[in-house]
Coordinates of C-alpha atoms in Angstrom, one line a residue:
M1 CA 3.7 12.4 32.1
T2 CA 5.9 9.8 30.2
T3 CA 9.7 10.2 30.7
T4 CA 12.8 8.2 29.8
A5 CA 16.4 8.7 30.9
S6 CA 19.6 8.4 28.9
T7 CA 23.3 8.7 29.7
R8 CA 25.6 10.8 27.6
R9 CA 27.2 7.7 26.2
Q10 CA 23.9 6.9 24.5
F11 CA 23.8 10.4 22.9
L12 CA 22.3 10.1 19.4
T13 CA 22.9 6.3 19.0
L14 CA 19.2 5.8 18.3
L15 CA 19.8 7.2 14.8
G16 CA 22.0 4.2 14.0
L17 CA 18.8 2.2 13.5
S18 CA 18.1 4.2 10.3
A19 CA 21.1 2.8 8.5
V20 CA 19.6 -0.7 8.8
A21 CA 16.2 0.3 7.7
V22 CA 17.0 2.7 4.9
G23 CA 17.8 0.0 2.4
C24 CA 14.2 -1.1 2.4
G25 CA 12.7 2.4 2.3
T26 CA 9.7 2.7 0.0
T27 CA 9.6 4.9 -3.1
A28 CA 7.9 8.2 -2.7
A29 CA 4.1 8.0 -3.2
G30 CA 2.9 9.1 -6.6
V31 CA 6.1 8.3 -8.6
S32 CA 5.3 6.3 -11.8
G33 CA 7.9 5.7 -14.5
K34 CA 9.6 8.9 -15.4
G35 CA 7.0 11.0 -13.6
Q36 CA 7.8 12.9 -10.4
T37 CA 5.6 12.9 -7.4
R38 CA 3.9 16.2 -6.6
T39 CA 2.7 15.0 -3.2
L40 CA 5.0 15.2 -0.2
R41 CA 4.3 13.2 2.9
Y42 CA 5.4 14.8 6.2
Q43 CA 4.9 15.0 9.9
G44 CA 3.7 18.1 11.7
W45 CA 3.9 19.6 15.2
A46 CA 0.7 20.0 17.2
G47 CA -0.4 23.5 17.6
Q48 CA 2.4 24.9 15.4
V49 CA 2.7 25.9 11.8
T50 CA 5.8 24.5 10.0
L51 CA 7.5 26.4 7.2
P52 CA 6.3 24.0 4.5
E53 CA 2.7 24.4 5.8
L54 CA 3.1 28.2 5.7
A55 CA 4.6 27.9 2.2
E56 CA 1.7 25.9 1.0
D57 CA -0.8 28.3 2.4
L58 CA 1.0 31.2 0.7
G59 CA 0.8 29.5 -2.7
Y60 CA 4.5 29.0 -3.0
L61 CA 4.3 25.2 -3.4
E62 CA 2.4 25.7 -6.7
D63 CA 1.0 22.3 -7.7
V64 CA 3.0 20.4 -5.1
K65 CA 0.7 19.2 -2.3
L66 CA 1.5 18.3 1.3
E67 CA 0.1 15.1 2.8
W68 CA 0.1 15.2 6.6
V69 CA 0.7 11.7 8.1
G70 CA 0.7 12.6 11.7
N71 CA 2.6 14.7 14.3
T72 CA 6.0 14.2 15.9
I73 CA 7.7 15.8 18.9
S74 CA 11.2 14.5 17.9
G75 CA 13.6 15.8 15.2
P76 CA 15.6 12.6 15.2
Q77 CA 12.5 10.5 14.7
D78 CA 11.3 12.9 11.9
I79 CA 14.5 12.5 9.9
Q80 CA 14.5 8.8 10.5
S81 CA 11.1 8.6 8.9
A82 CA 12.4 10.5 5.9
A83 CA 15.5 8.3 5.6
T84 CA 13.4 5.1 5.7
G85 CA 10.9 6.3 3.1
Q86 CA 7.9 6.7 5.5
T87 CA 7.9 10.5 4.7
D88 CA 9.4 12.5 1.9
F89 CA 11.2 15.1 4.1
G90 CA 12.0 15.6 7.7
G91 CA 13.7 18.1 9.9
A92 CA 16.0 17.9 12.9
F93 CA 18.8 19.5 14.8
N94 CA 22.0 19.6 12.7
G95 CA 23.9 17.3 15.1
A96 CA 21.3 14.7 14.5
V97 CA 21.5 15.1 10.8
V98 CA 25.3 14.6 11.0
K99 CA 24.9 11.5 13.1
L100 CA 22.3 10.0 10.7
A101 CA 24.7 10.6 7.8
A102 CA 27.5 9.0 9.8
N103 CA 25.4 5.9 10.1
K104 CA 25.5 5.7 6.2
S105 CA 21.9 6.9 5.6
P106 CA 21.9 8.4 2.1
I107 CA 20.4 11.8 3.0
K108 CA 21.2 15.4 2.2
A109 CA 20.3 18.6 4.1
V110 CA 18.6 20.9 1.6
I111 CA 17.6 24.0 3.6
S112 CA 17.8 25.4 7.2
Y113 CA 14.4 25.7 8.8
Y114 CA 15.0 26.9 12.4
G115 CA 17.6 28.5 14.5
S116 CA 18.4 30.8 17.4
D117 CA 18.3 34.6 17.5
K118 CA 17.2 37.2 20.0
H119 CA 13.6 36.3 19.4
A120 CA 13.8 32.5 18.6
Y121 CA 15.8 30.6 21.1
N122 CA 15.6 27.7 23.5
G123 CA 15.8 28.6 27.2
Y124 CA 16.6 26.4 30.2
Y125 CA 14.2 27.5 32.9
V126 CA 14.0 26.9 36.6
L127 CA 11.4 28.1 39.1
E128 CA 12.0 31.6 40.5
D129 CA 12.9 30.3 44.0
S130 CA 15.1 27.4 42.7
P131 CA 18.5 27.0 44.2
I132 CA 20.0 26.2 40.8
R133 CA 22.2 29.1 39.7
S134 CA 25.1 27.4 37.8
A135 CA 26.1 24.4 35.8
R136 CA 27.4 22.6 38.8
D137 CA 24.1 23.0 40.6
L138 CA 22.6 20.7 38.0
T139 CA 24.4 17.6 39.3
G140 CA 21.7 15.1 40.2
K141 CA 18.9 17.2 38.7
K142 CA 16.3 16.4 36.1
V143 CA 16.1 18.4 32.9
G144 CA 12.9 18.0 30.8
M145 CA 13.2 18.3 27.0
N146 CA 11.2 17.3 23.9
T147 CA 13.6 14.5 22.9
L148 CA 17.0 13.0 23.7
G149 CA 19.9 13.0 21.3
A150 CA 19.0 16.3 19.7
H151 CA 19.3 20.1 20.0
A152 CA 18.3 20.4 23.7
E153 CA 20.6 17.7 25.0
A154 CA 23.5 19.0 22.9
M155 CA 23.1 22.5 24.3
L156 CA 22.9 21.1 27.8
D157 CA 26.1 19.2 27.3
I158 CA 27.9 22.3 26.0
Y159 CA 26.7 24.4 29.0
L160 CA 27.9 21.7 31.4
Q161 CA 31.3 21.4 29.7
R162 CA 31.8 25.1 29.8
G163 CA 30.8 25.1 33.5
G164 CA 33.8 22.9 34.2
L165 CA 32.0 19.6 34.9
S166 CA 33.9 16.4 34.3
E167 CA 32.3 13.6 32.1
E168 CA 31.5 11.7 35.3
E169 CA 29.7 14.8 36.7
I170 CA 27.9 15.4 33.5
D171 CA 26.5 11.9 33.5
K172 CA 24.9 12.7 36.8
V173 CA 22.6 15.3 35.2
E174 CA 19.5 13.5 34.0
P175 CA 17.8 14.6 30.8
L176 CA 14.2 13.4 30.5
V177 CA 11.7 13.3 27.7
V178 CA 8.7 15.4 28.4
P179 CA 6.1 16.3 25.7
P180 CA 6.5 20.1 24.9
V181 CA 2.9 20.9 25.8
N182 CA 3.5 19.4 29.3
T183 CA 7.0 20.8 30.0
E184 CA 5.9 24.0 31.7
Q185 CA 3.4 22.2 33.9
S186 CA 6.0 19.5 34.8
L187 CA 8.4 22.3 36.0
R188 CA 5.7 24.1 38.1
Q189 CA 4.7 20.8 39.7
K190 CA 8.4 20.1 40.5
Q191 CA 8.4 16.8 38.5
I192 CA 11.5 18.2 36.8
D193 CA 14.1 20.7 38.0
V194 CA 14.8 22.4 34.6
A195 CA 12.4 22.9 31.7
V196 CA 13.7 23.4 28.1
L197 CA 11.2 25.8 26.5
G198 CA 11.3 27.5 23.1
G199 CA 9.1 29.5 20.8
I200 CA 5.5 30.1 21.7
L201 CA 5.6 27.7 24.6
R202 CA 8.5 29.6 26.2
D203 CA 6.9 33.0 25.8
K204 CA 3.6 31.7 27.1
A205 CA 5.3 30.3 30.2
L206 CA 7.2 33.6 30.8
A207 CA 4.0 35.5 30.6
A208 CA 2.6 33.5 33.4
G209 CA 5.6 34.4 35.6
G210 CA 7.3 32.5 38.4
I211 CA 10.2 31.1 36.3
R212 CA 13.7 32.4 35.3
P213 CA 16.3 31.4 32.7
L214 CA 19.4 29.5 33.8
F215 CA 20.8 29.9 30.2
T216 CA 19.8 30.0 26.6
D217 CA 21.3 28.5 23.4
F218 CA 21.5 32.1 22.0
E219 CA 23.7 33.0 24.9
L220 CA 25.9 30.0 24.3
L221 CA 26.4 30.2 20.5
G222 CA 24.9 33.5 19.3
A223 CA 22.7 33.6 16.3
F224 CA 22.9 30.4 14.2
S225 CA 20.8 28.1 12.1
A226 CA 20.2 25.0 14.2
G227 CA 18.3 22.5 12.1
S228 CA 17.8 21.4 8.5
Y229 CA 15.2 19.7 6.4
V230 CA 16.6 16.5 4.8
M231 CA 15.6 14.4 1.8
T232 CA 17.1 11.1 0.6
D233 CA 19.5 11.0 -2.3
R234 CA 17.1 8.7 -4.1
F235 CA 14.2 11.1 -3.7
L236 CA 16.3 14.0 -5.0
K237 CA 17.4 12.0 -8.0
Q238 CA 13.9 10.8 -8.9
N239 CA 12.1 14.1 -8.1
P240 CA 14.5 17.0 -8.8
D241 CA 11.8 19.4 -9.9
T242 CA 9.5 18.6 -6.9
A243 CA 12.5 19.0 -4.6
R244 CA 13.3 22.4 -6.2
T245 CA 9.7 23.6 -5.8
F246 CA 9.7 22.5 -2.2
V247 CA 13.0 23.9 -1.1
T248 CA 12.5 27.2 -2.9
A249 CA 9.0 27.5 -1.4
V250 CA 10.3 27.0 2.1
G251 CA 13.1 29.6 1.4
R252 CA 10.5 32.1 0.2
A253 CA 8.3 31.4 3.3
I254 CA 11.3 32.2 5.5
E255 CA 11.8 35.5 3.8
W256 CA 8.0 36.3 3.9
S257 CA 8.0 35.7 7.6
R258 CA 10.9 38.2 8.0
S259 CA 9.4 40.9 5.8
T260 CA 5.7 40.7 6.8
P261 CA 4.3 42.6 9.8
H262 CA 4.5 40.4 12.9
A263 CA 0.7 40.5 13.5
E264 CA 0.0 39.4 10.0
V265 CA 2.3 36.4 10.3
I266 CA 0.5 35.3 13.5
A267 CA -2.9 35.9 11.9
R268 CA -1.9 33.7 8.9
M269 CA -0.7 30.9 11.1
T270 CA -3.8 31.1 13.3
D271 CA -5.9 30.7 10.2
I272 CA -3.9 27.7 9.0
V273 CA -4.3 25.9 12.3
K274 CA -8.1 26.6 12.3
K275 CA -8.6 25.5 8.7
R276 CA -6.8 22.1 9.2
G277 CA -9.3 21.0 11.8
R278 CA -7.1 19.0 14.2
N279 CA -8.7 20.3 17.4
E280 CA -5.6 22.4 18.3
D281 CA -5.3 25.4 20.6
T282 CA -4.4 28.5 18.6
A283 CA -4.0 30.8 21.6
P284 CA -0.2 30.1 22.1
L285 CA 0.4 31.2 18.5
K286 CA 0.2 34.9 19.6
Y287 CA 3.6 34.4 21.2
W288 CA 5.4 33.4 18.0
R289 CA 8.4 35.7 17.2
S290 CA 10.7 34.3 14.6
F291 CA 11.9 31.0 12.9
G292 CA 15.4 32.1 13.8
V293 CA 17.0 31.0 10.5
A294 CA 20.3 32.8 10.2
E295 CA 20.9 32.8 6.4
T296 CA 18.9 34.4 3.6
A297 CA 16.2 31.9 2.4
G298 CA 17.6 29.2 4.6
R299 CA 20.7 28.6 2.5
I300 CA 23.2 26.3 4.1
T301 CA 26.7 27.6 4.5
G302 CA 28.3 24.5 5.9
K303 CA 29.5 26.1 9.1
E304 CA 26.3 25.2 10.9
L305 CA 26.9 21.5 10.1
Q306 CA 30.7 21.6 10.5
L307 CA 30.2 22.8 14.1
W308 CA 28.5 19.5 15.0
I309 CA 30.8 17.3 12.8
D310 CA 33.8 18.6 14.9
W311 CA 31.9 18.4 18.2
L312 CA 30.7 14.8 17.7
A313 CA 34.2 13.7 16.6
E314 CA 35.7 15.3 19.8
R315 CA 33.2 13.4 21.9
G316 CA 33.9 10.1 20.1
D317 CA 30.4 9.8 18.8
I318 CA 31.7 9.7 15.2
R319 CA 35.2 9.2 13.8
K320 CA 37.2 12.0 12.3
G321 CA 36.6 11.9 8.6
Q322 CA 33.5 9.7 8.9
V323 CA 31.3 12.5 7.5
T324 CA 32.3 14.7 4.6
L325 CA 30.8 18.1 4.6
G326 CA 30.5 18.3 0.9
D327 CA 28.4 15.2 0.8
L328 CA 26.2 16.3 3.6
F329 CA 24.2 19.2 2.1
T330 CA 23.3 21.0 -1.1
N331 CA 21.8 24.4 -2.0
E332 CA 21.2 23.2 -5.6
F333 CA 17.5 23.1 -5.1
N334 CA 17.1 26.5 -3.4
R335 CA 16.2 29.2 -6.0
A336 CA 14.6 31.5 -3.4
G337 CA 15.7 35.1 -3.4
G338 CA 15.4 37.8 -0.8
G339 CA 11.9 38.9 0.3
G340 CA 8.6 37.4 -0.6
T341 CA 5.0 38.4 -1.2
A342 CA 2.1 36.2 -0.6
P343 CA -0.8 35.9 -3.0
A344 CA -4.1 37.1 -1.7
S345 CA -6.4 34.5 -0.2
P346 CA -10.1 34.6 0.6
S347 CA -9.3 33.9 4.3
S348 CA -6.6 36.7 4.7
S349 CA -9.0 39.4 6.0
A350 CA -10.8 37.0 8.2
S351 CA -7.7 35.7 9.8
K352 CA -6.4 39.3 10.5
S353 CA -9.5 40.2 12.3
G354 CA -9.5 37.0 14.3
S355 CA -5.9 37.3 15.6

């Protein structure tokens, strides 16, 4: 297990590197003259199906193709890759999006892609017999999460602040990077005291028993969209039609996942993972419940970003007025309406039977 520690004073500062590199970002692959690229480079998540991958399989991307360039376990890293032109879009926790924009990276949030609700949430879990029962009990303890400076660390900070801990006390709680697939095992082997688990990995761990929640982000903030896909201003200017196809397709995929029977969504995702041939375990997919996006078709209201603008300014991570909400996001490219139906595919019946 590889782990690294960070103090709260370093929260999100890694994103500042993007501002230096973005000036030399490459033009999106496939653009020639007035032509618009119809190929979008992206990073995936091992063992999971992202909304763009689902949209492509459903036929919503039309003639736009996805080009997988590898996997990530970090939202901040993913949007840095988009900002510097290594990929054409990336997704991260909205606080990381705000911080990236504050560091003068010319990016825009174009659609929400994940969030928290009663089905999709991040829980902070301890062993059943752990003495940890409150925020104050976390002093001196290790909290394992997928990346630092993103959603999991922000929620931890909010929980500690609401628990009455001082800044000095909060700095004694140690967040550690643990790959998501190893987080449950690290908790059970007592290498960490608290494990941040979400989605299928959370439900798989709960099914095994022996752990209990300390708190969840849904308990802290209620239902909310937590992360957005971003594209650079240059990409949007050069490829408006491609961006529109992409964003609308993701919005339609969100609504398809809401309106389609749960078992059918899981079967479709399982089939996607099997077809891409990356030697991934499909068993955890049966625990998928929801993408957790709060608004219809992933449209951004602004409040899900303003929350983190205010919070980061209060902490001193950004200056008040450093980020303007109106420049941070756009719904211009989202033409998705409510609901969605998927075109039939030759693999549909096979995937249903194999779920």
